[in-house]
PDB file of C-alpha atoms and ligand atoms in Angstrom:
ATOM      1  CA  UNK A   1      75.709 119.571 138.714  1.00  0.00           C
ATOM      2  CA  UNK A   2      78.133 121.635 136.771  1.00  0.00           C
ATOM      3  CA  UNK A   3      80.534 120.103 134.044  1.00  0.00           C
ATOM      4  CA  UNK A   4      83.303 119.893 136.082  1.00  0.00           C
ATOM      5  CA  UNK A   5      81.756 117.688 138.769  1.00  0.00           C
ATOM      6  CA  UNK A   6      81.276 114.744 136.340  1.00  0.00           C
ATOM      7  CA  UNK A   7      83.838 112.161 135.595  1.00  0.00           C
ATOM      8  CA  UNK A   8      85.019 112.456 132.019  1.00  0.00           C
ATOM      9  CA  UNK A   9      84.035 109.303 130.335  1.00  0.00           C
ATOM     10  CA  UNK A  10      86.374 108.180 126.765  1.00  0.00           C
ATOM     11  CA  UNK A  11      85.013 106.421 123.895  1.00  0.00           C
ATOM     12  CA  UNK A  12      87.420 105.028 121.301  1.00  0.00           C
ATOM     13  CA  UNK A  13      86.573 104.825 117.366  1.00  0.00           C
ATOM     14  CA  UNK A  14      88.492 102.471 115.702  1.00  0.00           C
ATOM     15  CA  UNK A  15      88.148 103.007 111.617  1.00  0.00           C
ATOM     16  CA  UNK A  16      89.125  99.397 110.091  1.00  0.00           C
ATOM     17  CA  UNK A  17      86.963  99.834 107.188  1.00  0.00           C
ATOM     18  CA  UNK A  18      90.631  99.575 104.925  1.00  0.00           C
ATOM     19  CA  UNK A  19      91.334  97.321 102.008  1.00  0.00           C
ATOM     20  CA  UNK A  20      95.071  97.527 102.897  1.00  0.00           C
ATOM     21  CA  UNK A  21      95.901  97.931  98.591  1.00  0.00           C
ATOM     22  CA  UNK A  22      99.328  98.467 100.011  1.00  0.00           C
ATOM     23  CA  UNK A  23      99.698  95.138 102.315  1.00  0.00           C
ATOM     24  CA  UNK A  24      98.694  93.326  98.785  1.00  0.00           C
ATOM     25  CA  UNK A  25      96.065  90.999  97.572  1.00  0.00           C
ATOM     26  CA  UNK A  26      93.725  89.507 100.549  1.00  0.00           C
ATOM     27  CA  UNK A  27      91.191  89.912 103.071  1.00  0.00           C
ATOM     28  CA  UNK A  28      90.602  93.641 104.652  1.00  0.00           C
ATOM     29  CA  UNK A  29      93.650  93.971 106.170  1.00  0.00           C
ATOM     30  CA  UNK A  30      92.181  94.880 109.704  1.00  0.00           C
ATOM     31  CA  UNK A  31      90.725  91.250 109.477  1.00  0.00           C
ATOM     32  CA  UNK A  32      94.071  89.972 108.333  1.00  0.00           C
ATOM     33  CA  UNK A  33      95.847  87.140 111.243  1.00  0.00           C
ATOM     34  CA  UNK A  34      98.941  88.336 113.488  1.00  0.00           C
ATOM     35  CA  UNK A  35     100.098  84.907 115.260  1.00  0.00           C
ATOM     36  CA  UNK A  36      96.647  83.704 114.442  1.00  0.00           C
ATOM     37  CA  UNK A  37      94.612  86.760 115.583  1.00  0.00           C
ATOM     38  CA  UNK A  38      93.069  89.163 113.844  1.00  0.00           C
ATOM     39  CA  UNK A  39      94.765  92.777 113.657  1.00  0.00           C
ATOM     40  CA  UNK A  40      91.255  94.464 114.837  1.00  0.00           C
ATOM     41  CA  UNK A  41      91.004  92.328 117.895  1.00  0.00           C
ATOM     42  CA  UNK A  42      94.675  93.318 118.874  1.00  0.00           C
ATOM     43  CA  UNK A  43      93.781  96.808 118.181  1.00  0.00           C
ATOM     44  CA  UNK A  44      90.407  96.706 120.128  1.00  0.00           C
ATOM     45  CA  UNK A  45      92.375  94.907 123.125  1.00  0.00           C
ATOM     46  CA  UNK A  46      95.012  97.205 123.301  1.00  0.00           C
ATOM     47  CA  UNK A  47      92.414 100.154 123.734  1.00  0.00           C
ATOM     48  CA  UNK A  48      90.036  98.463 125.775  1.00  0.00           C
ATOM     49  CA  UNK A  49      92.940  97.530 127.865  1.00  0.00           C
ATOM     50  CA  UNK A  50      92.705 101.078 129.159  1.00  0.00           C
ATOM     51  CA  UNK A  51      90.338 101.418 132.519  1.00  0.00           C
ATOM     52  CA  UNK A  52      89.078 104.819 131.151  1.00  0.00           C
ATOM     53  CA  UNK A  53      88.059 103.434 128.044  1.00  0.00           C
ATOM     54  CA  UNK A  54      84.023 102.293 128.332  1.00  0.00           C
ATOM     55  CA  UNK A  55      83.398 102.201 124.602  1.00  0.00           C
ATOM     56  CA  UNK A  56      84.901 100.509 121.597  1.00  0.00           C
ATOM     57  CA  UNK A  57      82.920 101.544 118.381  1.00  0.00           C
ATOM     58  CA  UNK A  58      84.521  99.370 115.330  1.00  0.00           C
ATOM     59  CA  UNK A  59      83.819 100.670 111.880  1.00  0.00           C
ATOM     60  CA  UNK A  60      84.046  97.491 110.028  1.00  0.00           C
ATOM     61  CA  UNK A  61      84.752  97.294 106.121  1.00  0.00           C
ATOM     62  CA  UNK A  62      81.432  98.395 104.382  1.00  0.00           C
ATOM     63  CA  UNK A  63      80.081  94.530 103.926  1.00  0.00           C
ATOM     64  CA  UNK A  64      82.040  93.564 106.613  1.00  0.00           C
ATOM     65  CA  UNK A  65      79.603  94.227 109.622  1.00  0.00           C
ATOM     66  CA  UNK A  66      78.320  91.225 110.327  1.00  0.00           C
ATOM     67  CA  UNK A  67      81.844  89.300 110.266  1.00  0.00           C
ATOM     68  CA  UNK A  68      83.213  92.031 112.633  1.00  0.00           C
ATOM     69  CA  UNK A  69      80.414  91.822 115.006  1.00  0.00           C
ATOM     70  CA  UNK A  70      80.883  87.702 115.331  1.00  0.00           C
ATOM     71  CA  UNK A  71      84.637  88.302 115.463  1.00  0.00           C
ATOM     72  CA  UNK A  72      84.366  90.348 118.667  1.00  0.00           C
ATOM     73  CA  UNK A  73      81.624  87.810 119.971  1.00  0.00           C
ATOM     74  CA  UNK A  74      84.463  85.225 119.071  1.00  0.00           C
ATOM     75  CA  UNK A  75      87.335  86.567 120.962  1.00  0.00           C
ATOM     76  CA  UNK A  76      87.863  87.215 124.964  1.00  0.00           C
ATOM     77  CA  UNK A  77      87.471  90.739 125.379  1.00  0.00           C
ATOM     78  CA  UNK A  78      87.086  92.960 128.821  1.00  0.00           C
ATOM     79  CA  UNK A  79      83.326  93.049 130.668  1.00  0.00           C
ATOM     80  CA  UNK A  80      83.747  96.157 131.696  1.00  0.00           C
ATOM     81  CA  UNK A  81      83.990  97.718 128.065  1.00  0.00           C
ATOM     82  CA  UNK A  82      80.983  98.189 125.847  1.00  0.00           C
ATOM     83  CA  UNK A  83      81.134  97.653 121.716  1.00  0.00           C
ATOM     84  CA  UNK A  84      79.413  98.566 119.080  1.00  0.00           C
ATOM     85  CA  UNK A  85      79.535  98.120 115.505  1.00  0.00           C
ATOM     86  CA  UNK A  86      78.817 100.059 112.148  1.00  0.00           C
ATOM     87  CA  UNK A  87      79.904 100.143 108.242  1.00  0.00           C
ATOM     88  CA  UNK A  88      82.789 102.342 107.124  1.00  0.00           C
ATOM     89  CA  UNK A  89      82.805 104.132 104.151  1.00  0.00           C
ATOM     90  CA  UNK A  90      84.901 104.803 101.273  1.00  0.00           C
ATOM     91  CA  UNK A  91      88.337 106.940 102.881  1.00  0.00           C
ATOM     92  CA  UNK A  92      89.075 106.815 106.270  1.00  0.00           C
ATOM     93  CA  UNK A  93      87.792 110.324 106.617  1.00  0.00           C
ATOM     94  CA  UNK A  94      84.250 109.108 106.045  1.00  0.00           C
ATOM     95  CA  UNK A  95      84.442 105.970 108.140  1.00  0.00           C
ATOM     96  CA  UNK A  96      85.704 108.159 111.256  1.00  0.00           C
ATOM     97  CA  UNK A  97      82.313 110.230 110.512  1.00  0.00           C
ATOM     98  CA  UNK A  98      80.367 107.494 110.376  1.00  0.00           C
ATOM     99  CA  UNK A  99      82.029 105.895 114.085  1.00  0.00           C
ATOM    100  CA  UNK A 100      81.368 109.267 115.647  1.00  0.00           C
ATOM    101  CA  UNK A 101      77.441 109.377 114.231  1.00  0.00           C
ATOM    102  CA  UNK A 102      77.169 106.119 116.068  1.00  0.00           C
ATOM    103  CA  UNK A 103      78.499 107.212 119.559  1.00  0.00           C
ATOM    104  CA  UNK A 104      75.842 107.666 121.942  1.00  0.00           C
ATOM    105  CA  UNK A 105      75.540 110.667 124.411  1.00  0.00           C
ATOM    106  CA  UNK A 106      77.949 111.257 127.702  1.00  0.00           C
ATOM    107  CA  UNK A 107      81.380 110.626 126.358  1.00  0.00           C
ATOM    108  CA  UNK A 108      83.055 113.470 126.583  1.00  0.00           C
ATOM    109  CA  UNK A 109      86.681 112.174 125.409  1.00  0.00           C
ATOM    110  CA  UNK A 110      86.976 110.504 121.986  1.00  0.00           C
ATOM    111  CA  UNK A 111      90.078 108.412 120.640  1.00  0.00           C
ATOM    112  CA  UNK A 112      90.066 107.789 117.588  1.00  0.00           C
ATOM    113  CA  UNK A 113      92.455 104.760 117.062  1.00  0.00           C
ATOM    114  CA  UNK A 114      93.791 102.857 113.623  1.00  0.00           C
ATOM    115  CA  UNK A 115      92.781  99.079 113.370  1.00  0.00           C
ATOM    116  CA  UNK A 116      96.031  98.925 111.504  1.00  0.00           C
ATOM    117  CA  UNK A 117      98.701  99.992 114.545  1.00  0.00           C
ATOM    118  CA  UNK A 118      97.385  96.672 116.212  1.00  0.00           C
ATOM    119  CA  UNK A 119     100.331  96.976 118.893  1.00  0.00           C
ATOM    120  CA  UNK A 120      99.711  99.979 120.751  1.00  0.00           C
ATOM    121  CA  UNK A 121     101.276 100.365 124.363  1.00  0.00           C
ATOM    122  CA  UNK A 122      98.622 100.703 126.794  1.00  0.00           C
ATOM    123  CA  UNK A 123     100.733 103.806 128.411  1.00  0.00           C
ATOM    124  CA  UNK A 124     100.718 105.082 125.008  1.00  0.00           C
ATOM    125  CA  UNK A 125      96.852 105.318 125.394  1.00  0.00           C
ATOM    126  CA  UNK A 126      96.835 106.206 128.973  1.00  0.00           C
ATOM    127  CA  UNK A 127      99.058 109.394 128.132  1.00  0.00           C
ATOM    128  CA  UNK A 128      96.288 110.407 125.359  1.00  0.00           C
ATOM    129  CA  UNK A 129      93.627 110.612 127.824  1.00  0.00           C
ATOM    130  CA  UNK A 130      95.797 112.145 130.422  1.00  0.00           C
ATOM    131  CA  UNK A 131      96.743 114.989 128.118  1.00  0.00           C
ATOM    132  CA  UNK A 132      92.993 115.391 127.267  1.00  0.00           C
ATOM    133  CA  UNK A 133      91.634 115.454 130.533  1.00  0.00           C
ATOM    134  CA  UNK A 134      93.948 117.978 131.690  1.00  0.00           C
ATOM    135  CA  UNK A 135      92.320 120.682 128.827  1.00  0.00           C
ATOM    136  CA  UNK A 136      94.065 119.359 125.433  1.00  0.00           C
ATOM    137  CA  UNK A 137      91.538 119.742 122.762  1.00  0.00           C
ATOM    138  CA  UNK A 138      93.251 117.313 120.873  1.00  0.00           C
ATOM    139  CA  UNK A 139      96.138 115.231 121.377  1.00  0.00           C
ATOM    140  CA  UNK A 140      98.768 113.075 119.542  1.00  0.00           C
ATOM    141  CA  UNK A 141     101.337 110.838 120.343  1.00  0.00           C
ATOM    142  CA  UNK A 142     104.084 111.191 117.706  1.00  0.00           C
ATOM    143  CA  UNK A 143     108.075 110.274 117.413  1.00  0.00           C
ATOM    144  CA  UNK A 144     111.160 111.914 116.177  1.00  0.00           C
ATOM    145  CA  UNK A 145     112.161 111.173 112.762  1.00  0.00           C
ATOM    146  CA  UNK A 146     115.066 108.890 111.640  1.00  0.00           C
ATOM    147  CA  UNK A 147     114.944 109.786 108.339  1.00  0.00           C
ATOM    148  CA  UNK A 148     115.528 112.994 106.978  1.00  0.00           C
ATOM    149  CA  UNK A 149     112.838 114.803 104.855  1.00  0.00           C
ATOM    150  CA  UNK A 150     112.576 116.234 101.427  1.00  0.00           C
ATOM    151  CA  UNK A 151     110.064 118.101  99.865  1.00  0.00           C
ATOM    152  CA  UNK A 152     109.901 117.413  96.261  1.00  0.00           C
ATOM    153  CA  UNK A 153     107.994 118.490  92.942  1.00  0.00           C
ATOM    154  CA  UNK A 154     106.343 115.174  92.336  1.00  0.00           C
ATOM    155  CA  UNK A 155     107.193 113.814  88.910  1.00  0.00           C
ATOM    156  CA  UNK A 156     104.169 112.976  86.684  1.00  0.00           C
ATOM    157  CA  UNK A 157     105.696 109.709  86.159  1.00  0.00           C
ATOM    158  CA  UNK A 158     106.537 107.358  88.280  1.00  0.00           C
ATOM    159  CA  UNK A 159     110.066 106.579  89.025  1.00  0.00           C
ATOM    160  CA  UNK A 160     111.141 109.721  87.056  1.00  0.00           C
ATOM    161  CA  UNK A 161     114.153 112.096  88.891  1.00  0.00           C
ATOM    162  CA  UNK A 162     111.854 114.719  91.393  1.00  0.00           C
ATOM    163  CA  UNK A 163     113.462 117.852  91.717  1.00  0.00           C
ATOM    164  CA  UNK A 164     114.295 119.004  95.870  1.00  0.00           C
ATOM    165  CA  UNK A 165     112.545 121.745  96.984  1.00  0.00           C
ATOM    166  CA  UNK A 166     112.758 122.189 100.302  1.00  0.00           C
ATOM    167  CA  UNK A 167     114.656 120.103 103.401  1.00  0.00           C
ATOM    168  CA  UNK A 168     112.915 120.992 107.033  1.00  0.00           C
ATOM    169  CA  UNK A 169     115.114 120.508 109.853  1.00  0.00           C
ATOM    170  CA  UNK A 170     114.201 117.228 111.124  1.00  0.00           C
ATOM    171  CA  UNK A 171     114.101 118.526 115.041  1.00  0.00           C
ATOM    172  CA  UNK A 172     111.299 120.377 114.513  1.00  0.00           C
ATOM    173  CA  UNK A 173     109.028 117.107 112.433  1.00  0.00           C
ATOM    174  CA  UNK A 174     107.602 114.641 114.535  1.00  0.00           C
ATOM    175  CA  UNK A 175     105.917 111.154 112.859  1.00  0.00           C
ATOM    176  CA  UNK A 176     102.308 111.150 114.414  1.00  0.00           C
ATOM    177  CA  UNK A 177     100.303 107.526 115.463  1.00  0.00           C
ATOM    178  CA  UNK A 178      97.357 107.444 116.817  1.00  0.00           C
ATOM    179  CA  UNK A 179      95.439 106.596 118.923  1.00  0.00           C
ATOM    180  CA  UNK A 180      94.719 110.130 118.628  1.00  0.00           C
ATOM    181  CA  UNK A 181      92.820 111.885 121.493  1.00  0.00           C
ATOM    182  CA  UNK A 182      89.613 114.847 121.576  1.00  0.00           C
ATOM    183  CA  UNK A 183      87.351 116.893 123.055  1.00  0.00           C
ATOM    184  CA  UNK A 184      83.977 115.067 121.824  1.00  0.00           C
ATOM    185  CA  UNK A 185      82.681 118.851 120.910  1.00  0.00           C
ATOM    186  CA  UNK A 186      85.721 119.454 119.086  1.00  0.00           C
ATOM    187  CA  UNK A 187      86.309 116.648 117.030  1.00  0.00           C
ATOM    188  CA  UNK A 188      82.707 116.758 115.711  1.00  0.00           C
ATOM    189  CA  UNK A 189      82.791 120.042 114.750  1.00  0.00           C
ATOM    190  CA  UNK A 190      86.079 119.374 112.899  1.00  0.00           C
ATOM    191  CA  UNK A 191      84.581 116.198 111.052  1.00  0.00           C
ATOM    192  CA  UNK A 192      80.730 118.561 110.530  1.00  0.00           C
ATOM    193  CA  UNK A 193      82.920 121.763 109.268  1.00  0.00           C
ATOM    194  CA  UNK A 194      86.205 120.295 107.142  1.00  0.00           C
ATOM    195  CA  UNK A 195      85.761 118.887 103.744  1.00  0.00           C
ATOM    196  CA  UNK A 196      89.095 118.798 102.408  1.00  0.00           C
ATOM    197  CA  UNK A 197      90.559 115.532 102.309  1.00  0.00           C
ATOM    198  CA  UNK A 198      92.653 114.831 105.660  1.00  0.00           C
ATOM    199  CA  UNK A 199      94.972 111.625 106.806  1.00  0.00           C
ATOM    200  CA  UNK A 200      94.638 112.116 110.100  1.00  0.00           C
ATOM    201  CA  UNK A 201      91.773 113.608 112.271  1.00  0.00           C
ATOM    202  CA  UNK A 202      94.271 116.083 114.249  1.00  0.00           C
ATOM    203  CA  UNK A 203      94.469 118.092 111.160  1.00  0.00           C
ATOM    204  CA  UNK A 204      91.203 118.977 110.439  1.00  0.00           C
ATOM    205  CA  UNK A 205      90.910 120.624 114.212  1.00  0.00           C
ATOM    206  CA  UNK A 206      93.938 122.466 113.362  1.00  0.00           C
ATOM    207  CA  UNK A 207      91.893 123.678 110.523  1.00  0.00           C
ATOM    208  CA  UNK A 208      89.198 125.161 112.618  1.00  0.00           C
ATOM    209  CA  UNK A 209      92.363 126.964 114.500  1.00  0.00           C
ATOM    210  CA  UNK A 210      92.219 124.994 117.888  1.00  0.00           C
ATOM    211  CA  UNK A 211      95.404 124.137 119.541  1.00  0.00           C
ATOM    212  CA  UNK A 212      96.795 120.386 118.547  1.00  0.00           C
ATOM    213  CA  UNK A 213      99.424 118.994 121.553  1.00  0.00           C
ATOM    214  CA  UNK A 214     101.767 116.023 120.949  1.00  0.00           C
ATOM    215  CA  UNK A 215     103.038 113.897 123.401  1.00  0.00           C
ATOM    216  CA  UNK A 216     105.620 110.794 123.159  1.00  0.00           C
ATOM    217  CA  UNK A 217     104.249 108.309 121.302  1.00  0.00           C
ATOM    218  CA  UNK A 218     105.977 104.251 120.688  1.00  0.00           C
ATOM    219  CA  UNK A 219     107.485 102.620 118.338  1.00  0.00           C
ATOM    220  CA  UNK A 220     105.374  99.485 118.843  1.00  0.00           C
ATOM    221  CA  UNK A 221     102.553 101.731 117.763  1.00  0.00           C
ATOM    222  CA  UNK A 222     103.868 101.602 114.015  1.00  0.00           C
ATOM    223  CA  UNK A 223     101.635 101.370 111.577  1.00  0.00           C
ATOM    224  CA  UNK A 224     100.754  98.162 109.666  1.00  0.00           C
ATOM    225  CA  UNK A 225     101.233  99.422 105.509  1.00  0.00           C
ATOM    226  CA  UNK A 226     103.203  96.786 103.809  1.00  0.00           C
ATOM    227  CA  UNK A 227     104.132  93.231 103.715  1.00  0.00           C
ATOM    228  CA  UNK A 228     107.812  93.597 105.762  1.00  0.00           C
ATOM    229  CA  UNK A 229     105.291  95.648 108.507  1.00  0.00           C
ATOM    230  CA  UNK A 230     103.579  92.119 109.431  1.00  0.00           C
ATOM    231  CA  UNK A 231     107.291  90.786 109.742  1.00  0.00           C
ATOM    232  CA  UNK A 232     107.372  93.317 112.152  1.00  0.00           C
ATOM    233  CA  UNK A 233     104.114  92.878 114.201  1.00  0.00           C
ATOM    234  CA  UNK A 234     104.446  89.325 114.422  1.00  0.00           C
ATOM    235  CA  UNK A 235     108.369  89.600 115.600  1.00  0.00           C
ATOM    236  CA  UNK A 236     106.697  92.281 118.375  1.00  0.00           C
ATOM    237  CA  UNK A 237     104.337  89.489 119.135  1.00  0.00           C
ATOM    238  CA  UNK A 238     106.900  86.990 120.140  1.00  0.00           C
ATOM    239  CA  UNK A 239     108.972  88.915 121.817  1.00  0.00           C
ATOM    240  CA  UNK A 240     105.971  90.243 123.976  1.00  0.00           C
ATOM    241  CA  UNK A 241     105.721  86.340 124.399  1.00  0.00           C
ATOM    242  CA  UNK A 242     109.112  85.796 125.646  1.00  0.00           C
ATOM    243  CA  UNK A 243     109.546  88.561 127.914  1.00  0.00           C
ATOM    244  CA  UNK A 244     105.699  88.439 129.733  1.00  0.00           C
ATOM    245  CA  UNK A 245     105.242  84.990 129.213  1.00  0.00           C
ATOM    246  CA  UNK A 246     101.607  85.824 127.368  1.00  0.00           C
TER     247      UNK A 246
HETATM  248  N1  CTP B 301      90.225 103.021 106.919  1.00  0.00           N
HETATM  249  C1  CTP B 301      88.841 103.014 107.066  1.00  0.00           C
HETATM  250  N2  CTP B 301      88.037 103.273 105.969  1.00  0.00           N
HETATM  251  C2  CTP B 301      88.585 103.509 104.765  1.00  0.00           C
HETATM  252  C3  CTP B 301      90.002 103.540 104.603  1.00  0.00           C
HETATM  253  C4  CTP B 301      90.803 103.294 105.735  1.00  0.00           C
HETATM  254  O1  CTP B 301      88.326 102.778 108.151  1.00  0.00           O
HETATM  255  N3  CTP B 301      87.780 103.713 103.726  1.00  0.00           N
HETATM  256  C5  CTP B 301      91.067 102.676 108.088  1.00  0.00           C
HETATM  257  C6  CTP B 301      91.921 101.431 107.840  1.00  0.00           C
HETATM  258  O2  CTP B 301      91.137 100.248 108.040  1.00  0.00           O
HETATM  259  C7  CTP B 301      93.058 101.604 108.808  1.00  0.00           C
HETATM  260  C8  CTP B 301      93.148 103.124 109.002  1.00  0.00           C
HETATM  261  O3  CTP B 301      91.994 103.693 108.389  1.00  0.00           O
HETATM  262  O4  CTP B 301      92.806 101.002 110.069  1.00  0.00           O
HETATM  263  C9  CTP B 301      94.435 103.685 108.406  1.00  0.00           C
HETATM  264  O5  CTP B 301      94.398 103.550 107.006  1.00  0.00           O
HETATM  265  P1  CTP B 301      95.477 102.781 106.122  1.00  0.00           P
HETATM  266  O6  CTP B 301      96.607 102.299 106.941  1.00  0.00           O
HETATM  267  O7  CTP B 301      95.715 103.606 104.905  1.00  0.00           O
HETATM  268  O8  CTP B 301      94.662 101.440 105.728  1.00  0.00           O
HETATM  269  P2  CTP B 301      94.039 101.057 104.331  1.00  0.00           P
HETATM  270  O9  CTP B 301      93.372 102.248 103.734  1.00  0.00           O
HETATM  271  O10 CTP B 301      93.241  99.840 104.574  1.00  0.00           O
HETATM  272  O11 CTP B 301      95.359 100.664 103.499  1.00  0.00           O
HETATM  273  P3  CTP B 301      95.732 101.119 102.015  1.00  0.00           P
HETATM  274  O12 CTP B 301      95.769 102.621 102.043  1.00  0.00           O
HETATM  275  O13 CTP B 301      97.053 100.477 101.753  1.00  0.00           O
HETATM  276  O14 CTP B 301      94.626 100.567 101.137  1.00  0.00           O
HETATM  277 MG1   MG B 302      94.529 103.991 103.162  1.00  0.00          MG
END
């Protein structure tokens, strides 16, 4: 049977191995409640709310393992989808490694998804996959800026005047979310063959030269970073409420 007779099957690694220093003092904040939930369930429902997806791997805070695994026990998740698991490590990088070391064989599509953009669109995840299957090595859903961007000479001390160096034209930047979306090959080599430290997996297989697509992602697929970004979720949450009655 050659390659292209078998179904492509996706696996989604979902790094919530975070303190979330920036959300304040508190639990991890993937463990931290929206309307009474915790963020990593909303983020593992809203990709295992995706048919394609047959695998969830969480990566859970390092000691966190156990609580993680009773979590998911805890809360009503899809049959259909299969999870697993395992203890992050110390950046985000590392805990992405460690997810992928942990996915067994025949998935040949890989998302790799934040714990802390909770409210992912389904569509938004559906259009990943999409873009993958039809030959993407690596995909990203991204937005326009609103803001404008300047590149700076960062002062030594904080708060101090930073002179402007440079001001792209904003057309041609785009925001990127994730969840993020590979070639299982691809993405492994990327993680086995780039050291440097990365923010988000796309860049390390632009490193290794391979084309990196975007497509549109949402604005409910924000990231979670500070305090006024739970304001946020939760408002998302209730509207969601109002408008599909759920
Ligand atoms: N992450 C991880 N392992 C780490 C650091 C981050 O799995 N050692 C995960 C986070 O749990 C989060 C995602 O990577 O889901 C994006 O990272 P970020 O938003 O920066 O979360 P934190 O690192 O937890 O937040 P902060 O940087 O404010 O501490
Ligand atoms: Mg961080």
């Amino acid at each position: 049977m050659s390659d292209d007779s078998r179904p492509s099957r996706t696996a989604a690694v979902i790094p919530a191995a975070g303190r979330g220093v920036r959300l304040g003092p508190g639990a991890p904040k993937a463990l931290r409640a929206l309307n009474g939930t915790p963020m990593l369930i909303h983020a593992v429902r809203a990709l295992a709310a995706s048919r394609a997806v047959s695998l969830v791997v969480v990566v859970a805070p390092p000691d966190g393992a156990a609580e993680v695994k009773s979590l998911l026990d805890a809360y009503a998740l899809p049959e259909r989808t299969d999870f697993l698991v395992v203890p992050g490590g110390q950046s985000r990088q590392e805990s992405v490694k460690l997810g992928l070391d942990a996915l067994p064989p025949g998935y040949d599509i890989v998302l790799v998804h934040d714990a802390a953009r909770p409210l992912v669109p389904v569509d938004t995840v559906d259009a990943v996959i999409e873009a993958v299957r039809a030959g993407a090595p690596a995909v990203v859903p991204a937005l326009p800026l609103a803001d404008t961007v300047k590149e700076v000479e960062p002062a030594e001390t904080p708060g101090a005047p930073e002179p402007v160096v440079a001001t792209p034209a904003r057309a041609r930047l785009r925001a990127v979310q994730t969840p993020q979306g590979f070639d299982r090959e691809i993405l492994l080599r990327a993680h086995e063959t780039v050291t440097d430290n990365v923010t988000d997996d796309a860049s390390m297989v632009e490193q290794l030269g391979e084309q990196v697509v975007v497509v549109p992602g949402h604005e409910e697929a924000f990231k979670v970073t500070r305090p006024l970004d739970l304001v946020l979720a939760e408002a998302v949450l209730a509207r969601r409420r109002l408008t599909d009655g759920f």
